[in-house]
């Protein structure tokens, strides 16, 4: 199957480029009877949209979502939900001059090589505007999982460049995250991150960082052996986001330096005859299946490719040129990427919840 | 779909537990006319098998592969290939005493929670013996990709605990890797790794590490927007391997501290009118699609859960017990995991090659 | 995966109800570089639309298609194509009175039983308006297959009630079919069919019939063993169309009375060293794979459920009521179903062409 | 995905040719905790095996099934079940003489055209021996559905050539069917069928027929809009069986001659507030979803291609030859195809039951 679908049972298929008619998504498999209003979706989209704050791009993308099917009298019907956000602010002329220029570290070269042609307006299908569709669907998945299972998605910006927070994952809250312009719930570190981003912007440059993904109140038993382990599907979900270059779960890369005796999580008896682990170095899964402990992971974002500085590159016919991007771009995408991480995490959990239910309940 | 299949067009489905009748795999979608002999597969399996060297487990698993269908007169027919390796060395009685004990950081607890029962002999479906099937198929995929496109898979052990090599990825060779007991082509560092593993084994403990994945001679254009980006599918493939906790590609987690001006890979004119990049910080993909540059990535393995030291845990009914594993286990799985990483990388590339061909050639 | 997608490599996902915001479809996997204009699609849609002639419903559905993504400068880009047709003529009030009435032989009862609720405006997702999306995509697939392989889709109405034509499948043409109001290329029989439909309409009743599917210039080798045989996928495609109750291929049900010696198709040497069959009782496939001979099949449509006569039924709470449908409905859907059969046939062939290419070319 | 898998959530992948090492199948997604013994499967296989009676082929295929994984202590574990039946009676030398001969109405020509080569021993992957795997899995699915929902599969031979029974579908029983050598529960008609088959055999010919599929005690609500309608998936399942050329459901092809007023099934109040239909012309589904009424359908089998009479044909290089098959073949496959129809019906129902549960329960 082509690559524009995600999920098995809660399955989405997205379409659309930054400068075409619209971004759209069809959700197939949503359980019936879920109350969904346009505002439920819009609220999450507003966390992603450009121009929210001083440190994001001033572009004002039209991110209004339209529910075109699958919901009647405010409830999902169980049939496909078609969501569309029309493109309006598309300044194609900005791109005409660069029609044949291969922007460094962009997908221009690989698209034209793969398909023989490319949409040169904006970044075509490689545009991050596509993630709007994911966030929209993520709002629906999060609502279902919250109402049904009490599941919570509280990802936040943990690191920008070298600046890093060490807040307690157990107590971080959505409101604490969103009260920060940079979506870091540690106000002191958040200010340092903002300063860093301002400095990078002034230098017409960009900077990377890390989002800490956190999922709380996950029932034990979700995830499938052997290829569709929960960490594998979460990893794929995150690595499919633009600019993501790495993923780890639990202690992740840090665990490679440990001994088994240090890393193993002891089982202990817990309240009402339940079983817990004393530590949670594994990050909430064992053998690819959720253990009932908190899931936490890291998502590494490289610095975005678009920068205002002059760069050497070539045209599609191989001639050397110098590129000086005008455009309005984020020096650091992480604050706006937090809802995308939450959304993709919710898609994975939703899908695995339905899969588990099908076979085992 | 349930989780025991991988790939879309070169699609495998595996089955089998460590103590059942056999490990088996069906490959569906293999191109016809490929010469495949039992030895082609056995050669790769021998890289994975236990008891190869002083630093791996002395268990002598019967890893002989049988080709039961899909090959006639030495050539693949285009119809499904069924491979089976029978289990013979299964000492179920070793496990009877532990039937109700939840081994720390193993999948015992999550399996029994998910399914309501579990195969208590060995680790059931969570056993790493399942990876035998992947390696067998990987041998076929690697043969096809080598003969058809000259593609090369040369993963190696880059790090054990804190001990790390910095060999040049461009020159590392399969023979250099396999000449080392620990599958690290840097002989000096390899010896330090071996010493480290011996030390850990003596302490009845285990240790983690990092495998560096390397794929050379990849044509540009493989990978699909937007969910099935090459890094997303490689990441999923690696994170589906037992004990893997992290994945990154190109500069990966290291890139988060860089500026765009440092990280971007400049395009330059190359031989015969082709286009290359001056650097390859991206690790061989742009926008999720191969750029023609070398693909390189890291796979982080936690220390394996099974250790000889006493550990506290509980039974399935929640009673505290002390566990002291006898058994014969690897203190460090990395040397034997190298062929698994190569195999999973080959499965991803094979699948994406066929997918690309279907739509674009 | 949920049931609103069709195809593996040329994969469509449809959405929309008769009275929601729109009917939409995403096509994923379309080869790049195909010239597609709105008119190419509209032309096929016009064959399906209501109100074309005296014998179809006078409803004037707004069947204008909008291409919202995946096409740039008139060419497909290889990325998803989003097509949308907005709903405008929706008279929901017509349905309010029947909100709780289960229309006989409609899907009202099964939808409400399955999902716990149903879209009561129109027939919700069970509305035949959904087939608009299929026809739109079918136009694209037919264009590709015609330009690339010369393949031709010339389905027609073979039977209405007991009235039946026996035209030669080898010579029937699209223009001959479309010049008839009832889409039967045999003008004499066509007039009898029209008279029959007028008679049924006058009686406030409906009537069934058979569409003969014909695909010419199919290369040998398309279709997959063993579950995705070409007849199996064509059968599924046709049986997924509203009101279809039967499918057969080649001599089909007629073949059950024959001996093998009568039914077998002898191979004979043909022009330029090629191989043909003397007869084509099989209908163009052998072992599920196209043989290079013409593919022909039959699709049986029951009489549509909506009739103007009084009918006894019950409400969702089980109370007996009498139903007298007003509404504007087709007494015989077959003339408008011809382009749907062509479209579904084209989707199957397109998908199998790409699948074959992936593995074998 | 390649064509050797069937089902979404209860998903099987089969492998094997008639003369290779084995026929195998992996079942992925079977619910855990189901008691499955080798005998449960063998019982169904014995209904399919050759040499059961005077009217079937005297070949004694070794149809012993081995459960190689996925079952522990007699219960399914929820992980993949690998079933294998080894090939033993393979007389390849019989086929050597015909290595290059294209048998009329067999798949020899299409396989060699598709793949560039073919397994010439037996019929390769096109052999009906592949259906052994389906019947084995069908035994498991039938057991689950019977124990869980009381569902019953009672297909039988309704027609051989022109000889036809009209037994009441509501009362036909598995024991009544199996007590007949020809699997027709109407003993008088059964004898006529047997006489017919003997006559055909004596003439070194073959004959077709119809199997009536019957599924009783199906809960309402199974089946998915819009492409995966229950009739569409049942149709595909049946049309994927060797020699099947047609499928219809309910009144099927007979319904085309009816008026809507004759065909519509009136809803009526039934016991305990439930809703039933007065008639069941639809055959147990409405809008593609089960209505709670009995599902019944027809499966048309052409006469098998292998006959003892001389036939004209060509070799792979296009030279005319005369073929006179020796071999031991069934003059009429229908008696042995009954368990295949039951099996495929059970696979469809099992899959749709799990799919329905995932989304709606």
Short mmCIF file of N, CA and C in Angstrom, two decimals, chain A residues 1 9 29-32 78 354 357-361, chain D residues 1 9 29-32 78 354 357-361:
data_model
loop_
_atom_site.label_atom_id
_atom_site.label_comp_id
_atom_site.label_asym_id
_atom_site.label_seq_id
_atom_site.Cartn_x
_atom_site.Cartn_y
_atom_site.Cartn_z
N UNK A 1 0.83 -1.23 0.00
CA UNK A 1 0.00 0.00 0.00
C UNK A 1 0.85 1.26 0.00
N UNK A 9 -6.63 -0.28 12.22
CA UNK A 9 -8.07 -0.28 12.49
C UNK A 9 -8.62 1.12 12.67
N UNK A 29 -12.71 3.80 10.49
CA UNK A 29 -12.65 2.90 11.64
C UNK A 29 -12.92 3.55 12.97
N UNK A 30 -13.27 4.84 12.97
CA UNK A 30 -13.55 5.50 14.25
C UNK A 30 -14.79 4.87 14.89
N UNK A 31 -14.73 4.49 16.16
CA UNK A 31 -15.91 3.94 16.81
C UNK A 31 -17.09 4.92 16.74
N UNK A 32 -18.30 4.38 16.64
CA UNK A 32 -19.49 5.24 16.57
C UNK A 32 -19.86 5.80 17.94
N UNK A 78 -19.52 5.95 12.79
CA UNK A 78 -18.80 4.71 12.51
C UNK A 78 -18.35 4.62 11.07
N UNK A 354 -7.81 -0.73 19.68
CA UNK A 354 -8.82 -1.44 18.88
C UNK A 354 -8.32 -2.82 18.46
N UNK A 357 -8.58 -5.12 21.43
CA UNK A 357 -9.99 -5.43 21.67
C UNK A 357 -10.49 -6.49 20.70
N UNK A 358 -10.11 -6.37 19.46
CA UNK A 358 -10.57 -7.32 18.45
C UNK A 358 -10.17 -8.74 18.79
N UNK A 359 -8.94 -8.93 19.19
CA UNK A 359 -8.46 -10.30 19.40
C UNK A 359 -8.72 -10.82 20.80
N UNK A 360 -8.62 -9.95 21.79
CA UNK A 360 -8.51 -10.44 23.16
C UNK A 360 -9.63 -10.07 24.11
N UNK A 361 -10.59 -9.28 23.68
CA UNK A 361 -11.63 -8.90 24.64
C UNK A 361 -13.00 -9.40 24.23
N UNK D 1 -0.07 -5.82 -1.14
CA UNK D 1 0.38 -7.09 -0.59
C UNK D 1 0.17 -8.23 -1.57
N UNK D 9 -8.08 -9.45 10.22
CA UNK D 9 -7.73 -9.65 11.63
C UNK D 9 -7.54 -11.11 11.98
N UNK D 29 -3.62 -13.83 14.42
CA UNK D 29 -4.78 -13.12 14.97
C UNK D 29 -5.82 -14.01 15.62
N UNK D 30 -5.55 -15.29 15.74
CA UNK D 30 -6.53 -16.17 16.39
C UNK D 30 -6.68 -15.78 17.86
N UNK D 31 -7.88 -15.63 18.35
CA UNK D 31 -8.06 -15.30 19.76
C UNK D 31 -7.42 -16.38 20.65
N UNK D 32 -6.90 -15.97 21.79
CA UNK D 32 -6.26 -16.93 22.69
C UNK D 32 -7.29 -17.73 23.48
N UNK D 78 -2.73 -17.02 21.18
CA UNK D 78 -2.89 -15.67 20.62
C UNK D 78 -1.77 -15.32 19.66
N UNK D 354 -14.42 -10.33 14.24
CA UNK D 354 -13.37 -9.62 14.96
C UNK D 354 -13.33 -8.14 14.57
N UNK D 357 -16.15 -6.39 16.31
CA UNK D 357 -15.86 -6.26 17.74
C UNK D 357 -14.87 -5.12 17.98
N UNK D 358 -13.88 -5.00 17.15
CA UNK D 358 -12.86 -3.95 17.32
C UNK D 358 -13.49 -2.56 17.33
N UNK D 359 -14.38 -2.32 16.39
CA UNK D 359 -14.90 -0.97 16.26
C UNK D 359 -16.13 -0.69 17.11
N UNK D 360 -16.98 -1.72 17.26
CA UNK D 360 -18.32 -1.43 17.77
C UNK D 360 -18.70 -2.06 19.10
N UNK D 361 -17.81 -2.86 19.67
CA UNK D 361 -18.25 -3.48 20.92
C UNK D 361 -17.40 -3.05 22.11
#
